[in-house]
PDB file of C-alpha atoms in Angstrom:
ATOM      1  CA  MET N 336     -60.521  42.866 113.480  1.00  0.00           C
ATOM      2  CA  ASP N 337     -61.285  39.556 115.132  1.00  0.00           C
ATOM      3  CA  ARG N 338     -60.093  36.800 112.756  1.00  0.00           C
ATOM      4  CA  SER N 339     -61.679  34.037 114.785  1.00  0.00           C
ATOM      5  CA  LYS N 340     -65.134  35.041 113.514  1.00  0.00           C
ATOM      6  CA  ASN N 341     -64.121  35.953 109.961  1.00  0.00           C
ATOM      7  CA  PRO N 342     -60.752  34.574 108.801  1.00  0.00           C
ATOM      8  CA  PHE N 343     -60.914  36.411 105.437  1.00  0.00           C
ATOM      9  CA  VAL N 344     -59.100  39.722 105.226  1.00  0.00           C
ATOM     10  CA  ASN N 345     -59.661  41.755 102.074  1.00  0.00           C
ATOM     11  CA  PRO N 346     -56.171  42.707 100.785  1.00  0.00           C
ATOM     12  CA  PHE N 347     -57.532  45.499  98.615  1.00  0.00           C
ATOM     13  CA  LEU N 348     -58.726  47.667 101.474  1.00  0.00           C
ATOM     14  CA  ARG N 349     -55.107  48.600 102.218  1.00  0.00           C
ATOM     15  CA  ARG N 350     -54.537  49.919  98.698  1.00  0.00           C
ATOM     16  CA  PRO N 351     -54.336  53.740  98.501  1.00  0.00           C
ATOM     17  CA  TRP N 352     -56.475  54.065  95.355  1.00  0.00           C
ATOM     18  CA  VAL N 353     -59.349  52.220  97.051  1.00  0.00           C
ATOM     19  CA  SER N 354     -59.617  54.771  99.830  1.00  0.00           C
ATOM     20  CA  GLU N 355     -59.169  57.699  97.425  1.00  0.00           C
ATOM     21  CA  ASN N 356     -61.192  56.599  94.372  1.00  0.00           C
ATOM     22  CA  GLY N 357     -63.107  53.486  95.310  1.00  0.00           C
ATOM     23  CA  PHE N 358     -62.726  50.037  93.821  1.00  0.00           C
ATOM     24  CA  ALA N 359     -63.467  51.105  90.224  1.00  0.00           C
ATOM     25  CA  ALA N 360     -60.565  53.510  89.801  1.00  0.00           C
ATOM     26  CA  ALA N 361     -59.496  54.341  86.253  1.00  0.00           C
ATOM     27  CA  ALA N 362     -56.244  52.935  84.920  1.00  0.00           C
ATOM     28  CA  ALA N 363     -53.208  55.115  85.435  1.00  0.00           C
ATOM     29  CA  GLY N 364     -52.385  57.255  82.440  1.00  0.00           C
ATOM     30  CA  GLY N 365     -55.839  56.725  80.932  1.00  0.00           C
ATOM     31  CA  GLY N 366     -58.237  59.563  80.598  1.00  0.00           C
ATOM     32  CA  ASN N 367     -58.922  61.596  77.512  1.00  0.00           C
ATOM     33  CA  LEU N 368     -56.899  60.241  74.585  1.00  0.00           C
ATOM     34  CA  GLY N 369     -58.682  62.298  71.960  1.00  0.00           C
ATOM     35  CA  LEU N 370     -57.990  61.645  68.313  1.00  0.00           C
ATOM     36  CA  LYS N 371     -55.335  58.982  68.998  1.00  0.00           C
ATOM     37  CA  GLY N 372     -57.851  56.923  70.964  1.00  0.00           C
ATOM     38  CA  ILE N 373     -60.489  57.223  68.265  1.00  0.00           C
ATOM     39  CA  ILE N 374     -58.073  56.155  65.530  1.00  0.00           C
ATOM     40  CA  ALA N 375     -56.698  53.274  67.619  1.00  0.00           C
ATOM     41  CA  GLY N 376     -60.218  52.083  68.402  1.00  0.00           C
ATOM     42  CA  GLY N 377     -61.229  52.173  64.749  1.00  0.00           C
ATOM     43  CA  ILE N 378     -58.140  50.265  63.623  1.00  0.00           C
ATOM     44  CA  THR N 379     -58.579  47.679  66.371  1.00  0.00           C
ATOM     45  CA  GLY N 380     -62.247  47.202  65.507  1.00  0.00           C
ATOM     46  CA  GLY N 381     -61.425  46.786  61.820  1.00  0.00           C
ATOM     47  CA  ILE N 382     -58.749  44.187  62.543  1.00  0.00           C
ATOM     48  CA  GLU N 383     -61.093  42.265  64.812  1.00  0.00           C
ATOM     49  CA  ILE N 384     -63.781  42.148  62.135  1.00  0.00           C
ATOM     50  CA  CYS N 385     -61.310  41.014  59.465  1.00  0.00           C
ATOM     51  CA  ILE N 386     -60.207  38.143  61.704  1.00  0.00           C
ATOM     52  CA  THR N 387     -63.677  36.960  62.735  1.00  0.00           C
ATOM     53  CA  PHE N 388     -65.575  37.587  59.487  1.00  0.00           C
ATOM     54  CA  PRO N 389     -64.738  34.310  57.666  1.00  0.00           C
ATOM     55  CA  THR N 390     -66.104  32.323  60.609  1.00  0.00           C
ATOM     56  CA  GLU N 391     -69.305  34.362  60.637  1.00  0.00           C
ATOM     57  CA  TYR N 392     -69.605  34.045  56.852  1.00  0.00           C
ATOM     58  CA  VAL N 393     -69.386  30.240  56.985  1.00  0.00           C
ATOM     59  CA  LYS N 394     -71.857  30.108  59.889  1.00  0.00           C
ATOM     60  CA  THR N 395     -74.346  32.243  57.949  1.00  0.00           C
ATOM     61  CA  GLN N 396     -73.961  30.160  54.791  1.00  0.00           C
ATOM     62  CA  LEU N 397     -74.643  26.971  56.732  1.00  0.00           C
ATOM     63  CA  GLN N 398     -77.703  28.507  58.409  1.00  0.00           C
ATOM     64  CA  LEU N 399     -79.109  29.713  55.086  1.00  0.00           C
ATOM     65  CA  ASP N 400     -78.398  26.329  53.490  1.00  0.00           C
ATOM     66  CA  GLU N 401     -80.332  24.594  56.235  1.00  0.00           C
ATOM     67  CA  LYS N 402     -83.377  26.848  55.823  1.00  0.00           C
ATOM     68  CA  SER N 403     -83.490  26.844  52.020  1.00  0.00           C
ATOM     69  CA  GLY N 404     -85.736  23.789  51.796  1.00  0.00           C
ATOM     70  CA  LYS N 405     -83.799  22.486  48.781  1.00  0.00           C
ATOM     71  CA  ALA N 406     -81.100  19.827  48.833  1.00  0.00           C
ATOM     72  CA  LYS N 407     -78.225  20.834  51.080  1.00  0.00           C
ATOM     73  CA  GLN N 408     -75.378  22.531  49.283  1.00  0.00           C
ATOM     74  CA  TYR N 409     -72.834  22.052  52.092  1.00  0.00           C
ATOM     75  CA  ASN N 410     -71.985  19.012  54.207  1.00  0.00           C
ATOM     76  CA  GLY N 411     -70.359  20.909  57.072  1.00  0.00           C
ATOM     77  CA  ILE N 412     -67.938  23.659  57.917  1.00  0.00           C
ATOM     78  CA  VAL N 413     -64.923  22.326  56.042  1.00  0.00           C
ATOM     79  CA  ASP N 414     -67.032  21.556  52.956  1.00  0.00           C
ATOM     80  CA  CYS N 415     -68.440  25.089  53.003  1.00  0.00           C
ATOM     81  CA  VAL N 416     -64.957  26.615  53.202  1.00  0.00           C
ATOM     82  CA  LYS N 417     -63.629  24.356  50.419  1.00  0.00           C
ATOM     83  CA  LYS N 418     -66.528  25.136  48.071  1.00  0.00           C
ATOM     84  CA  THR N 419     -66.351  28.864  48.761  1.00  0.00           C
ATOM     85  CA  VAL N 420     -62.593  28.997  48.151  1.00  0.00           C
ATOM     86  CA  LYS N 421     -62.932  26.840  45.020  1.00  0.00           C
ATOM     87  CA  GLY N 422     -65.732  28.983  43.592  1.00  0.00           C
ATOM     88  CA  HIS N 423     -64.625  32.462  44.623  1.00  0.00           C
ATOM     89  CA  GLY N 424     -61.033  32.173  45.855  1.00  0.00           C
ATOM     90  CA  VAL N 425     -59.837  32.921  49.371  1.00  0.00           C
ATOM     91  CA  LEU N 426     -61.358  36.403  49.165  1.00  0.00           C
ATOM     92  CA  GLY N 427     -64.730  34.713  48.735  1.00  0.00           C
ATOM     93  CA  LEU N 428     -64.718  34.181  52.495  1.00  0.00           C
ATOM     94  CA  TYR N 429     -64.754  37.975  52.820  1.00  0.00           C
ATOM     95  CA  ARG N 430     -67.741  38.679  50.555  1.00  0.00           C
ATOM     96  CA  GLY N 431     -69.840  41.369  52.232  1.00  0.00           C
ATOM     97  CA  LEU N 432     -67.064  42.521  54.551  1.00  0.00           C
ATOM     98  CA  SER N 433     -67.033  46.119  53.314  1.00  0.00           C
ATOM     99  CA  VAL N 434     -70.602  46.793  54.428  1.00  0.00           C
ATOM    100  CA  LEU N 435     -69.815  45.555  57.932  1.00  0.00           C
ATOM    101  CA  LEU N 436     -66.594  47.582  58.103  1.00  0.00           C
ATOM    102  CA  TYR N 437     -68.348  50.819  57.117  1.00  0.00           C
ATOM    103  CA  GLY N 438     -70.629  50.536  60.121  1.00  0.00           C
ATOM    104  CA  SER N 439     -68.403  48.840  62.679  1.00  0.00           C
ATOM    105  CA  ILE N 440     -65.200  50.880  62.432  1.00  0.00           C
ATOM    106  CA  PRO N 441     -66.888  54.123  63.536  1.00  0.00           C
ATOM    107  CA  LYS N 442     -68.704  52.237  66.298  1.00  0.00           C
ATOM    108  CA  SER N 443     -65.445  50.747  67.564  1.00  0.00           C
ATOM    109  CA  ALA N 444     -63.676  54.088  67.267  1.00  0.00           C
ATOM    110  CA  VAL N 445     -65.953  55.894  69.696  1.00  0.00           C
ATOM    111  CA  ARG N 446     -66.116  53.191  72.349  1.00  0.00           C
TER     112      ARG N 446
END
């Protein structure tokens, strides 16, 4: 290869898995995990939803408050969180979570 014309040399072309499998080779040890993979995916998806749900809940409340046409109930993100926790407790930030979990855990499990 003449480096004077093209100084870039791709370091990945010397890798054995590139010549055998191509650039998109599967991770070593991957493959068919079966039931363990399905369970791990479902648990991971459920944890992710439990972490992100309060943020989505507050966002939705603020969007609905803006479109209601009446006087605004919330004055921002922090105000929405404070009023929700005061009125319904900390678990108030998770109202409606069960419906989302019932649909999302199976979806995450089979990915």
